[in-house]
Structures are given as structure tokens and as C-alpha cells.
Amino acid sequence: MKKYLIMIMAVCAVFATLNSCKKTDGNINPLTDIKYLGVGSYLVQDSIINANLNSTSNTSTVGIIVHQYPAGEEVNSILLYATLGTSTDTTQWKLVKTIAYTTGSPATLTATTAELATAFGVSASKFEPGSIFTFFTKAVTKSGKTYDINNAGDNGGGGLITGPKYMAAFSFTVYVVCPYTGGMTGDYTVLRDDWVDWHAGDIVHITDGPGVNQINLSEVYPNGGTVINPIIVNIDPVTGTASIPKVTYGRYGGPSSTQYIAEGAGANDVAGYVFSCTGFITLSINQSDNGGGDYGPNKLILQKVQ
């Protein structure tokens, strides 16, 4: 009986200890109660206006259209910043403009070449075609709080920042381009060739045509082989965007040897850019063969010899 009494007393002591450890004076961890959590806010991207910034035109405009997430805290204004490259370090950001926001309405976030140049304190001619600018948004709520990419949570690629279903507009990227005017025939220094037909520093020859706004890579690939069909690059005259339709271009051995196929690695055969204003060519070409081999995207970067 004494044994049982001792056991009962021990159990009571445990419960007493647990009860005494429970905080009842209001000093509760706020993360355990939803009432202590605040309501944030973020911008949802509706559409892209333009992602190519023409460095030769002060009125070239890039931007997106956004709206406030309806369940978030009301947004009063949007600060639009930009940085050369992709850094999220706010000390690298330049304020481009402040856009007033009306609840329930979409907001147009745009910047011209001239506005961007003013923000960076340089001439637009300093914006080199092929470079990248990232625009960052900062939502300012009516209570004075701010929300941007640095204080928004993410969850391993599936959260608010990178989760595709949220369409969050914390940032957008634009590319500096220039119109294509032709005159690309000439010698080029190889800066990079992932296909390894050439090495950095080698010189290759490019020709214009056969049509308008086209260049011919038949003297580039296949190096040392036989051309079956030339690789023709089609170029958008407004932006310099380049595309390569799928083509069986050549072989490296005899008539019965493997034939190789090239096409632009991006959607709709887009491969990259050809900038006649700087003599710069950057292409991502998907290489494959007629035996079913697929070698994936291979970069080719060339700079015209002056």
C-alpha cells in the first residue's frame, strides 16, 4: 500500500510541475497564436509590357502591369528601383520613380531609357547591348509599411517569391538591345563555343543573308566537316533577337557518317541576340544528331574584329 501511495504522490508532483511551468501571465510566444500575426501585402503581375530596352532610343519603354493582392494590406504607392545585373542588395538599387496606387485598379510600372539613365546618373549610351537590368518593386502600404523581395518569405522554390502560382511581382528583368541594321559580314573572334568546334581566340567568318535580316553560320559549323545546309539566323530588326529554325547542317565524316542538327534552344527557336551596333553575337544552339543523340543547348559567343 505504501508503494502505491508513493507512486500516486509522484504522479501528482509531475502534474503540479507541468502546471506550474505553463505561462498564464500573457507572456506567450506570439508565433503560437494567430492573433499576434500581421497582414502583409504584395503585388501580383498581370502582364509584361516590354522586356527589351533599346539603348539607342531615349523613349524606349519597358515594364509590367500589376495589382495588389486583394487580401493584403492596402497599398498606397509603389517604389520602382533598378540595378545593373540581378543583385538583391538594396545598396545597389537606384530609385527610378514612385507610382501612386489606387486600390482595386491595376498599376502600370514602366521606365524609359532616359529615366533609367537619369537614375544611374549616366548617359544612355553607356548601356551596353547584351547587359541585363533588374527592376525591383517595393510596395508601400497606407500604414507606412514596406514590402519587397528582401522581407517576403519563400519556401524552397514554392513560396511567395519563386512559386509560379503566386505570380508575385517583386522583380522583373529587362535586356538592353539595339535595332538590327545588317552589315554583319566579317571576321569574328570566338569568345565561347560550347560545341568545341572552335576555341576562345579563334577567328571565324560570318556572312550576311541570304535574306534580309539574316546571317549565315555555314563557315562556323561544322568546322572541318561538310555543310549539308547552312545554319541561317533570323534577326528581329527592332530588338536584334535571333532565332534559328531547325536544320540538318552537316557532318564531320564521309557521306554515311552522322548528320548534325541545329536549332534555337529557346521557345519558338529563339537563340539569343545579334547586335549590329556593337558587332556582338550571342546564341544558344541546341545540337542533336540524326541518330537520336541530343546534346542540349550550346553557347556560341562572337565579337566582330574591328
PDB file of C-alpha atoms in Angstrom:
ATOM      1  CA  MET A   1       0.000   0.000   0.000  1.00  0.00           C
ATOM      2  CA  LYS A   2       2.840   2.346   0.855  1.00  0.00           C
ATOM      3  CA  LYS A   3       4.349   1.675  -2.565  1.00  0.00           C
ATOM      4  CA  TYR A   4       1.127   2.707  -4.312  1.00  0.00           C
ATOM      5  CA  LEU A   5       0.876   5.848  -2.151  1.00  0.00           C
ATOM      6  CA  ILE A   6       4.393   6.872  -3.124  1.00  0.00           C
ATOM      7  CA  MET A   7       3.563   6.338  -6.845  1.00  0.00           C
ATOM      8  CA  ILE A   8       0.386   8.430  -6.590  1.00  0.00           C
ATOM      9  CA  MET A   9       2.313  11.253  -4.920  1.00  0.00           C
ATOM     10  CA  ALA A  10       4.998  11.131  -7.627  1.00  0.00           C
ATOM     11  CA  VAL A  11       2.395  11.421 -10.425  1.00  0.00           C
ATOM     12  CA  CYS A  12       0.750  14.356  -8.658  1.00  0.00           C
ATOM     13  CA  ALA A  13       4.120  16.029  -8.347  1.00  0.00           C
ATOM     14  CA  VAL A  14       4.695  15.692 -12.094  1.00  0.00           C
ATOM     15  CA  PHE A  15       1.314  17.252 -12.927  1.00  0.00           C
ATOM     16  CA  ALA A  16       1.941  20.032 -10.436  1.00  0.00           C
ATOM     17  CA  THR A  17       5.283  20.756 -12.032  1.00  0.00           C
ATOM     18  CA  LEU A  18       3.819  20.833 -15.563  1.00  0.00           C
ATOM     19  CA  ASN A  19       1.021  23.114 -14.442  1.00  0.00           C
ATOM     20  CA  SER A  20       3.443  25.483 -12.754  1.00  0.00           C
ATOM     21  CA  CYS A  21       5.514  25.701 -15.965  1.00  0.00           C
ATOM     22  CA  LYS A  22       2.550  26.854 -18.058  1.00  0.00           C
ATOM     23  CA  LYS A  23       2.665  30.597 -18.691  1.00  0.00           C
ATOM     24  CA  THR A  24      -0.595  32.282 -17.789  1.00  0.00           C
ATOM     25  CA  ASP A  25       0.626  35.863 -17.352  1.00  0.00           C
ATOM     26  CA  GLY A  26       0.315  36.788 -21.067  1.00  0.00           C
ATOM     27  CA  ASN A  27       3.985  36.243 -21.924  1.00  0.00           C
ATOM     28  CA  ILE A  28       3.123  33.703 -24.627  1.00  0.00           C
ATOM     29  CA  ASN A  29       5.266  33.184 -27.713  1.00  0.00           C
ATOM     30  CA  PRO A  30       3.384  35.292 -30.315  1.00  0.00           C
ATOM     31  CA  LEU A  31       4.069  32.716 -33.022  1.00  0.00           C
ATOM     32  CA  THR A  32       1.734  30.280 -31.212  1.00  0.00           C
ATOM     33  CA  ASP A  33      -1.325  32.481 -31.638  1.00  0.00           C
ATOM     34  CA  ILE A  34      -2.577  33.766 -34.988  1.00  0.00           C
ATOM     35  CA  LYS A  35      -3.909  36.930 -33.391  1.00  0.00           C
ATOM     36  CA  TYR A  36      -0.321  38.123 -32.968  1.00  0.00           C
ATOM     37  CA  LEU A  37       0.465  37.803 -36.681  1.00  0.00           C
ATOM     38  CA  GLY A  38       0.180  40.800 -39.028  1.00  0.00           C
ATOM     39  CA  VAL A  39      -1.254  41.082 -42.528  1.00  0.00           C
ATOM     40  CA  GLY A  40       1.331  41.785 -45.218  1.00  0.00           C
ATOM     41  CA  SER A  41       0.943  42.799 -48.836  1.00  0.00           C
ATOM     42  CA  TYR A  42       2.419  42.020 -52.236  1.00  0.00           C
ATOM     43  CA  LEU A  43       1.947  42.868 -55.902  1.00  0.00           C
ATOM     44  CA  VAL A  44       0.662  40.392 -58.472  1.00  0.00           C
ATOM     45  CA  GLN A  45       1.970  40.578 -62.047  1.00  0.00           C
ATOM     46  CA  ASP A  46      -0.780  40.740 -64.667  1.00  0.00           C
ATOM     47  CA  SER A  47       1.249  41.088 -67.853  1.00  0.00           C
ATOM     48  CA  ILE A  48       4.561  42.161 -69.389  1.00  0.00           C
ATOM     49  CA  ILE A  49       4.561  45.373 -71.421  1.00  0.00           C
ATOM     50  CA  ASN A  50       8.064  45.008 -72.839  1.00  0.00           C
ATOM     51  CA  ALA A  51      11.325  43.414 -71.681  1.00  0.00           C
ATOM     52  CA  ASN A  52      13.717  44.854 -74.287  1.00  0.00           C
ATOM     53  CA  LEU A  53      15.278  48.269 -73.652  1.00  0.00           C
ATOM     54  CA  ASN A  54      16.522  49.949 -76.830  1.00  0.00           C
ATOM     55  CA  SER A  55      19.743  51.703 -75.864  1.00  0.00           C
ATOM     56  CA  THR A  56      19.599  53.938 -78.954  1.00  0.00           C
ATOM     57  CA  SER A  57      16.196  55.463 -78.117  1.00  0.00           C
ATOM     58  CA  ASN A  58      15.525  57.652 -75.062  1.00  0.00           C
ATOM     59  CA  THR A  59      11.806  56.867 -75.284  1.00  0.00           C
ATOM     60  CA  SER A  60      12.151  53.063 -75.386  1.00  0.00           C
ATOM     61  CA  THR A  61       9.880  51.771 -72.606  1.00  0.00           C
ATOM     62  CA  VAL A  62       9.990  48.597 -70.528  1.00  0.00           C
ATOM     63  CA  GLY A  63       7.673  47.466 -67.762  1.00  0.00           C
ATOM     64  CA  ILE A  64       4.878  45.348 -66.371  1.00  0.00           C
ATOM     65  CA  ILE A  65       1.280  45.726 -65.170  1.00  0.00           C
ATOM     66  CA  VAL A  66       0.469  44.698 -61.590  1.00  0.00           C
ATOM     67  CA  HIS A  67      -2.302  44.756 -58.986  1.00  0.00           C
ATOM     68  CA  GLN A  68      -2.330  44.457 -55.217  1.00  0.00           C
ATOM     69  CA  TYR A  69      -3.135  41.052 -53.763  1.00  0.00           C
ATOM     70  CA  PRO A  70      -6.761  41.660 -52.628  1.00  0.00           C
ATOM     71  CA  ALA A  71      -6.413  40.039 -49.200  1.00  0.00           C
ATOM     72  CA  GLY A  72      -3.308  42.029 -48.299  1.00  0.00           C
ATOM     73  CA  GLU A  73      -2.882  45.347 -46.566  1.00  0.00           C
ATOM     74  CA  GLU A  74      -3.864  48.239 -48.846  1.00  0.00           C
ATOM     75  CA  VAL A  75      -1.036  49.623 -50.959  1.00  0.00           C
ATOM     76  CA  ASN A  76      -0.617  53.391 -51.181  1.00  0.00           C
ATOM     77  CA  SER A  77       2.302  53.640 -53.598  1.00  0.00           C
ATOM     78  CA  ILE A  78       4.976  51.578 -55.354  1.00  0.00           C
ATOM     79  CA  LEU A  79       8.670  52.397 -55.419  1.00  0.00           C
ATOM     80  CA  LEU A  80      10.411  51.195 -58.583  1.00  0.00           C
ATOM     81  CA  TYR A  81      14.146  50.523 -58.301  1.00  0.00           C
ATOM     82  CA  ALA A  82      16.695  49.176 -60.784  1.00  0.00           C
ATOM     83  CA  THR A  83      20.130  47.599 -60.642  1.00  0.00           C
ATOM     84  CA  LEU A  84      22.602  46.514 -63.284  1.00  0.00           C
ATOM     85  CA  GLY A  85      22.603  42.734 -63.015  1.00  0.00           C
ATOM     86  CA  THR A  86      20.438  40.811 -60.573  1.00  0.00           C
ATOM     87  CA  SER A  87      21.628  41.721 -57.063  1.00  0.00           C
ATOM     88  CA  THR A  88      19.011  41.916 -54.304  1.00  0.00           C
ATOM     89  CA  ASP A  89      21.388  44.072 -52.245  1.00  0.00           C
ATOM     90  CA  THR A  90      19.378  47.275 -51.727  1.00  0.00           C
ATOM     91  CA  THR A  91      22.558  49.372 -51.565  1.00  0.00           C
ATOM     92  CA  GLN A  92      22.988  48.590 -55.274  1.00  0.00           C
ATOM     93  CA  TRP A  93      19.460  49.714 -56.202  1.00  0.00           C
ATOM     94  CA  LYS A  94      18.725  53.063 -57.861  1.00  0.00           C
ATOM     95  CA  LEU A  95      15.288  54.637 -57.371  1.00  0.00           C
ATOM     96  CA  VAL A  96      13.712  55.206 -60.778  1.00  0.00           C
ATOM     97  CA  LYS A  97      10.310  56.559 -59.739  1.00  0.00           C
ATOM     98  CA  THR A  98       7.384  56.408 -57.327  1.00  0.00           C
ATOM     99  CA  ILE A  99       3.997  55.300 -58.682  1.00  0.00           C
ATOM    100  CA  ALA A 100       0.762  56.123 -56.858  1.00  0.00           C
ATOM    101  CA  TYR A 101      -1.577  53.163 -56.396  1.00  0.00           C
ATOM    102  CA  THR A 102      -5.390  53.128 -56.426  1.00  0.00           C
ATOM    103  CA  THR A 103      -6.965  50.208 -54.569  1.00  0.00           C
ATOM    104  CA  GLY A 104      -8.782  47.828 -56.885  1.00  0.00           C
ATOM    105  CA  SER A 105      -7.068  49.083 -60.032  1.00  0.00           C
ATOM    106  CA  PRO A 106      -4.061  47.822 -61.972  1.00  0.00           C
ATOM    107  CA  ALA A 107      -0.845  49.828 -61.891  1.00  0.00           C
ATOM    108  CA  THR A 108       1.494  50.309 -64.836  1.00  0.00           C
ATOM    109  CA  LEU A 109       5.153  50.121 -63.826  1.00  0.00           C
ATOM    110  CA  THR A 110       7.281  51.451 -66.671  1.00  0.00           C
ATOM    111  CA  ALA A 111      10.635  53.092 -67.235  1.00  0.00           C
ATOM    112  CA  THR A 112      12.175  54.669 -70.313  1.00  0.00           C
ATOM    113  CA  THR A 113      15.804  54.587 -71.351  1.00  0.00           C
ATOM    114  CA  ALA A 114      16.067  58.253 -70.370  1.00  0.00           C
ATOM    115  CA  GLU A 115      14.551  57.649 -66.907  1.00  0.00           C
ATOM    116  CA  LEU A 116      16.905  54.757 -66.263  1.00  0.00           C
ATOM    117  CA  ALA A 117      19.891  56.820 -67.384  1.00  0.00           C
ATOM    118  CA  THR A 118      18.850  59.633 -65.020  1.00  0.00           C
ATOM    119  CA  ALA A 119      18.515  57.205 -62.106  1.00  0.00           C
ATOM    120  CA  PHE A 120      22.045  55.902 -62.720  1.00  0.00           C
ATOM    121  CA  GLY A 121      23.465  59.332 -63.461  1.00  0.00           C
ATOM    122  CA  VAL A 122      24.944  58.295 -66.803  1.00  0.00           C
ATOM    123  CA  SER A 123      24.274  58.698 -70.496  1.00  0.00           C
ATOM    124  CA  ALA A 124      22.073  56.050 -72.114  1.00  0.00           C
ATOM    125  CA  SER A 125      24.973  55.352 -74.467  1.00  0.00           C
ATOM    126  CA  LYS A 126      26.685  53.694 -71.508  1.00  0.00           C
ATOM    127  CA  PHE A 127      24.054  50.919 -71.517  1.00  0.00           C
ATOM    128  CA  GLU A 128      25.775  48.141 -73.412  1.00  0.00           C
ATOM    129  CA  PRO A 129      23.546  45.900 -75.559  1.00  0.00           C
ATOM    130  CA  GLY A 130      23.520  42.416 -74.079  1.00  0.00           C
ATOM    131  CA  SER A 131      23.558  43.643 -70.478  1.00  0.00           C
ATOM    132  CA  ILE A 132      20.758  42.976 -68.005  1.00  0.00           C
ATOM    133  CA  PHE A 133      18.879  45.296 -65.662  1.00  0.00           C
ATOM    134  CA  THR A 134      16.668  44.004 -62.881  1.00  0.00           C
ATOM    135  CA  PHE A 135      13.807  46.184 -61.654  1.00  0.00           C
ATOM    136  CA  PHE A 136      12.661  45.692 -58.065  1.00  0.00           C
ATOM    137  CA  THR A 137       9.350  46.830 -56.625  1.00  0.00           C
ATOM    138  CA  LYS A 138       8.671  47.988 -53.074  1.00  0.00           C
ATOM    139  CA  ALA A 139       5.014  48.196 -52.034  1.00  0.00           C
ATOM    140  CA  VAL A 140       4.331  50.983 -49.530  1.00  0.00           C
ATOM    141  CA  THR A 141       1.112  50.383 -47.580  1.00  0.00           C
ATOM    142  CA  LYS A 142      -1.257  53.027 -46.214  1.00  0.00           C
ATOM    143  CA  SER A 143       0.070  52.260 -42.738  1.00  0.00           C
ATOM    144  CA  GLY A 144       3.605  53.087 -43.878  1.00  0.00           C
ATOM    145  CA  LYS A 145       4.943  49.522 -44.001  1.00  0.00           C
ATOM    146  CA  THR A 146       7.015  48.403 -46.977  1.00  0.00           C
ATOM    147  CA  TYR A 147       7.280  45.010 -48.632  1.00  0.00           C
ATOM    148  CA  ASP A 148       9.879  43.890 -51.164  1.00  0.00           C
ATOM    149  CA  ILE A 149      11.868  40.815 -52.152  1.00  0.00           C
ATOM    150  CA  ASN A 150      14.012  41.077 -49.017  1.00  0.00           C
ATOM    151  CA  ASN A 151      11.254  40.769 -46.436  1.00  0.00           C
ATOM    152  CA  ALA A 152       8.932  38.377 -48.248  1.00  0.00           C
ATOM    153  CA  GLY A 153       9.060  34.708 -47.298  1.00  0.00           C
ATOM    154  CA  ASP A 154       9.883  31.918 -49.696  1.00  0.00           C
ATOM    155  CA  ASN A 155       9.797  28.161 -49.350  1.00  0.00           C
ATOM    156  CA  GLY A 156      12.430  26.340 -51.317  1.00  0.00           C
ATOM    157  CA  GLY A 157      11.194  27.485 -54.698  1.00  0.00           C
ATOM    158  CA  GLY A 158       7.498  27.030 -53.961  1.00  0.00           C
ATOM    159  CA  GLY A 159       6.925  30.109 -51.833  1.00  0.00           C
ATOM    160  CA  LEU A 160       5.772  33.638 -52.464  1.00  0.00           C
ATOM    161  CA  ILE A 161       8.857  34.882 -54.291  1.00  0.00           C
ATOM    162  CA  THR A 162       9.594  31.992 -56.659  1.00  0.00           C
ATOM    163  CA  GLY A 163       6.377  29.993 -56.513  1.00  0.00           C
ATOM    164  CA  PRO A 164       4.851  30.336 -60.006  1.00  0.00           C
ATOM    165  CA  LYS A 165       1.235  30.150 -58.844  1.00  0.00           C
ATOM    166  CA  TYR A 166       1.551  33.414 -56.893  1.00  0.00           C
ATOM    167  CA  MET A 167       2.741  35.491 -59.893  1.00  0.00           C
ATOM    168  CA  ALA A 168       4.420  37.826 -57.404  1.00  0.00           C
ATOM    169  CA  ALA A 169       5.893  40.963 -58.954  1.00  0.00           C
ATOM    170  CA  PHE A 170       8.825  41.571 -56.623  1.00  0.00           C
ATOM    171  CA  SER A 171      11.111  41.988 -59.640  1.00  0.00           C
ATOM    172  CA  PHE A 172      11.338  41.791 -63.422  1.00  0.00           C
ATOM    173  CA  THR A 173      14.308  41.605 -65.778  1.00  0.00           C
ATOM    174  CA  VAL A 174      14.944  43.589 -68.961  1.00  0.00           C
ATOM    175  CA  TYR A 175      17.601  43.241 -71.632  1.00  0.00           C
ATOM    176  CA  VAL A 176      19.467  46.082 -73.291  1.00  0.00           C
ATOM    177  CA  VAL A 177      19.179  45.763 -77.074  1.00  0.00           C
ATOM    178  CA  CYS A 178      19.715  47.788 -80.228  1.00  0.00           C
ATOM    179  CA  PRO A 179      17.976  47.660 -83.627  1.00  0.00           C
ATOM    180  CA  TYR A 180      19.446  45.347 -86.237  1.00  0.00           C
ATOM    181  CA  THR A 181      20.696  47.212 -89.305  1.00  0.00           C
ATOM    182  CA  GLY A 182      22.706  44.496 -91.080  1.00  0.00           C
ATOM    183  CA  GLY A 183      26.275  44.737 -92.242  1.00  0.00           C
ATOM    184  CA  MET A 184      27.459  41.769 -90.167  1.00  0.00           C
ATOM    185  CA  THR A 185      29.719  40.189 -92.808  1.00  0.00           C
ATOM    186  CA  GLY A 186      33.256  39.936 -91.491  1.00  0.00           C
ATOM    187  CA  ASP A 187      35.683  38.183 -89.190  1.00  0.00           C
ATOM    188  CA  TYR A 188      34.797  37.438 -85.575  1.00  0.00           C
ATOM    189  CA  THR A 189      36.780  36.456 -82.513  1.00  0.00           C
ATOM    190  CA  VAL A 190      35.380  33.410 -80.727  1.00  0.00           C
ATOM    191  CA  LEU A 191      34.690  34.265 -77.085  1.00  0.00           C
ATOM    192  CA  ARG A 192      32.947  30.976 -76.294  1.00  0.00           C
ATOM    193  CA  ASP A 193      31.972  27.812 -78.163  1.00  0.00           C
ATOM    194  CA  ASP A 194      30.417  25.067 -76.054  1.00  0.00           C
ATOM    195  CA  TRP A 195      30.287  22.793 -79.107  1.00  0.00           C
ATOM    196  CA  VAL A 196      34.108  22.997 -79.147  1.00  0.00           C
ATOM    197  CA  ASP A 197      34.461  23.244 -82.902  1.00  0.00           C
ATOM    198  CA  TRP A 198      36.421  26.368 -82.003  1.00  0.00           C
ATOM    199  CA  HIS A 199      38.375  27.690 -79.032  1.00  0.00           C
ATOM    200  CA  ALA A 200      38.420  31.119 -77.417  1.00  0.00           C
ATOM    201  CA  GLY A 201      40.549  33.433 -79.531  1.00  0.00           C
ATOM    202  CA  ASP A 202      39.964  31.622 -82.841  1.00  0.00           C
ATOM    203  CA  ILE A 203      38.769  33.702 -85.777  1.00  0.00           C
ATOM    204  CA  VAL A 204      35.650  32.697 -87.761  1.00  0.00           C
ATOM    205  CA  HIS A 205      33.869  34.290 -90.705  1.00  0.00           C
ATOM    206  CA  ILE A 206      30.201  35.323 -90.803  1.00  0.00           C
ATOM    207  CA  THR A 207      28.242  36.444 -93.857  1.00  0.00           C
ATOM    208  CA  ASP A 208      25.007  38.388 -94.258  1.00  0.00           C
ATOM    209  CA  GLY A 209      21.940  36.807 -95.825  1.00  0.00           C
ATOM    210  CA  PRO A 210      20.810  35.046 -97.832  1.00  0.00           C
ATOM    211  CA  GLY A 211      17.736  37.161 -96.994  1.00  0.00           C
ATOM    212  CA  VAL A 212      17.182  40.494 -95.302  1.00  0.00           C
ATOM    213  CA  ASN A 213      17.811  40.445 -91.532  1.00  0.00           C
ATOM    214  CA  GLN A 214      19.660  37.142 -91.699  1.00  0.00           C
ATOM    215  CA  ILE A 215      23.204  35.907 -91.128  1.00  0.00           C
ATOM    216  CA  ASN A 216      24.820  32.675 -92.302  1.00  0.00           C
ATOM    217  CA  LEU A 217      26.864  30.410 -89.974  1.00  0.00           C
ATOM    218  CA  SER A 218      27.968  27.914 -92.632  1.00  0.00           C
ATOM    219  CA  GLU A 219      31.612  28.909 -92.082  1.00  0.00           C
ATOM    220  CA  VAL A 220      31.295  28.272 -88.358  1.00  0.00           C
ATOM    221  CA  TYR A 221      29.692  24.814 -88.212  1.00  0.00           C
ATOM    222  CA  PRO A 222      30.723  22.126 -88.963  1.00  0.00           C
ATOM    223  CA  ASN A 223      34.371  23.152 -88.640  1.00  0.00           C
ATOM    224  CA  GLY A 224      36.393  20.763 -90.793  1.00  0.00           C
ATOM    225  CA  GLY A 225      33.254  18.942 -91.938  1.00  0.00           C
ATOM    226  CA  THR A 226      30.806  19.040 -94.828  1.00  0.00           C
ATOM    227  CA  VAL A 227      27.956  21.565 -94.965  1.00  0.00           C
ATOM    228  CA  ILE A 228      24.645  19.938 -95.886  1.00  0.00           C
ATOM    229  CA  ASN A 229      22.515  23.023 -95.252  1.00  0.00           C
ATOM    230  CA  PRO A 230      23.669  26.377 -93.853  1.00  0.00           C
ATOM    231  CA  ILE A 231      22.615  27.446 -90.372  1.00  0.00           C
ATOM    232  CA  ILE A 232      20.597  30.598 -91.038  1.00  0.00           C
ATOM    233  CA  VAL A 233      19.913  33.026 -88.197  1.00  0.00           C
ATOM    234  CA  ASN A 234      16.779  35.176 -88.484  1.00  0.00           C
ATOM    235  CA  ILE A 235      17.001  38.525 -86.687  1.00  0.00           C
ATOM    236  CA  ASP A 236      14.241  40.816 -85.455  1.00  0.00           C
ATOM    237  CA  PRO A 237      15.221  44.253 -86.820  1.00  0.00           C
ATOM    238  CA  VAL A 238      13.646  46.063 -83.843  1.00  0.00           C
ATOM    239  CA  THR A 239      15.408  44.257 -80.993  1.00  0.00           C
ATOM    240  CA  GLY A 240      18.175  42.129 -82.517  1.00  0.00           C
ATOM    241  CA  THR A 241      16.525  38.985 -81.139  1.00  0.00           C
ATOM    242  CA  ALA A 242      17.836  35.977 -83.076  1.00  0.00           C
ATOM    243  CA  SER A 243      16.132  32.684 -83.916  1.00  0.00           C
ATOM    244  CA  ILE A 244      17.413  29.564 -85.675  1.00  0.00           C
ATOM    245  CA  PRO A 245      14.873  27.265 -87.365  1.00  0.00           C
ATOM    246  CA  LYS A 246      15.681  23.563 -87.079  1.00  0.00           C
ATOM    247  CA  VAL A 247      18.118  22.475 -89.783  1.00  0.00           C
ATOM    248  CA  THR A 248      20.339  19.481 -90.589  1.00  0.00           C
ATOM    249  CA  TYR A 249      23.511  21.430 -91.182  1.00  0.00           C
ATOM    250  CA  GLY A 250      26.338  18.978 -91.774  1.00  0.00           C
ATOM    251  CA  ARG A 251      28.553  16.033 -90.924  1.00  0.00           C
ATOM    252  CA  TYR A 252      32.158  15.572 -89.840  1.00  0.00           C
ATOM    253  CA  GLY A 253      32.909  12.365 -91.771  1.00  0.00           C
ATOM    254  CA  GLY A 254      32.009  10.665 -95.048  1.00  0.00           C
ATOM    255  CA  PRO A 255      28.589  10.508 -96.765  1.00  0.00           C
ATOM    256  CA  SER A 256      27.311   7.827 -94.379  1.00  0.00           C
ATOM    257  CA  SER A 257      28.558   9.496 -91.175  1.00  0.00           C
ATOM    258  CA  THR A 258      26.359  11.049 -88.501  1.00  0.00           C
ATOM    259  CA  GLN A 259      24.483  14.167 -89.547  1.00  0.00           C
ATOM    260  CA  TYR A 260      24.106  17.009 -87.069  1.00  0.00           C
ATOM    261  CA  ILE A 261      21.082  19.215 -86.426  1.00  0.00           C
ATOM    262  CA  ALA A 262      20.869  22.732 -85.002  1.00  0.00           C
ATOM    263  CA  GLU A 263      18.007  24.918 -83.767  1.00  0.00           C
ATOM    264  CA  GLY A 264      17.461  27.785 -81.368  1.00  0.00           C
ATOM    265  CA  ALA A 265      17.396  26.457 -77.816  1.00  0.00           C
ATOM    266  CA  GLY A 266      14.565  28.729 -76.647  1.00  0.00           C
ATOM    267  CA  ALA A 267      10.825  28.781 -77.290  1.00  0.00           C
ATOM    268  CA  ASN A 268       9.899  29.393 -80.937  1.00  0.00           C
ATOM    269  CA  ASP A 269      13.519  28.665 -81.928  1.00  0.00           C
ATOM    270  CA  VAL A 270      14.823  31.824 -80.210  1.00  0.00           C
ATOM    271  CA  ALA A 271      18.574  31.517 -79.754  1.00  0.00           C
ATOM    272  CA  GLY A 272      19.756  34.887 -78.432  1.00  0.00           C
ATOM    273  CA  TYR A 273      20.787  38.226 -79.907  1.00  0.00           C
ATOM    274  CA  VAL A 274      22.730  39.674 -82.819  1.00  0.00           C
ATOM    275  CA  PHE A 275      23.709  43.294 -82.211  1.00  0.00           C
ATOM    276  CA  SER A 276      24.857  45.079 -85.336  1.00  0.00           C
ATOM    277  CA  CYS A 277      25.528  48.251 -83.306  1.00  0.00           C
ATOM    278  CA  THR A 278      28.373  46.534 -81.449  1.00  0.00           C
ATOM    279  CA  GLY A 279      29.176  43.565 -83.706  1.00  0.00           C
ATOM    280  CA  PHE A 280      28.264  41.181 -80.908  1.00  0.00           C
ATOM    281  CA  ILE A 281      26.607  37.765 -81.403  1.00  0.00           C
ATOM    282  CA  THR A 282      25.382  35.531 -78.567  1.00  0.00           C
ATOM    283  CA  LEU A 283      23.472  32.380 -79.443  1.00  0.00           C
ATOM    284  CA  SER A 284      22.280  29.299 -77.574  1.00  0.00           C
ATOM    285  CA  ILE A 285      22.004  26.495 -80.115  1.00  0.00           C
ATOM    286  CA  ASN A 286      20.516  23.089 -79.379  1.00  0.00           C
ATOM    287  CA  GLN A 287      22.712  20.442 -81.016  1.00  0.00           C
ATOM    288  CA  SER A 288      21.479  16.941 -81.858  1.00  0.00           C
ATOM    289  CA  ASP A 289      22.093  14.234 -84.451  1.00  0.00           C
ATOM    290  CA  ASN A 290      20.071  12.033 -86.799  1.00  0.00           C
ATOM    291  CA  GLY A 291      20.791   9.007 -84.609  1.00  0.00           C
ATOM    292  CA  GLY A 292      18.719  10.369 -81.746  1.00  0.00           C
ATOM    293  CA  GLY A 293      21.521  11.961 -79.772  1.00  0.00           C
ATOM    294  CA  ASP A 294      20.608  15.240 -78.071  1.00  0.00           C
ATOM    295  CA  TYR A 295      23.475  17.373 -76.772  1.00  0.00           C
ATOM    296  CA  GLY A 296      21.357  20.190 -75.392  1.00  0.00           C
ATOM    297  CA  PRO A 297      21.952  23.948 -75.576  1.00  0.00           C
ATOM    298  CA  ASN A 298      25.445  25.052 -76.546  1.00  0.00           C
ATOM    299  CA  LYS A 299      26.551  28.683 -76.286  1.00  0.00           C
ATOM    300  CA  LEU A 300      28.282  30.453 -79.153  1.00  0.00           C
ATOM    301  CA  ILE A 301      29.537  33.990 -78.448  1.00  0.00           C
ATOM    302  CA  LEU A 302      31.366  36.037 -81.069  1.00  0.00           C
ATOM    303  CA  GLN A 303      32.735  39.579 -81.253  1.00  0.00           C
ATOM    304  CA  LYS A 304      33.410  41.271 -84.588  1.00  0.00           C
ATOM    305  CA  VAL A 305      37.021  42.103 -85.295  1.00  0.00           C
ATOM    306  CA  GLN A 306      37.396  45.872 -85.640  1.00  0.00           C
TER     307      GLN A 306
END
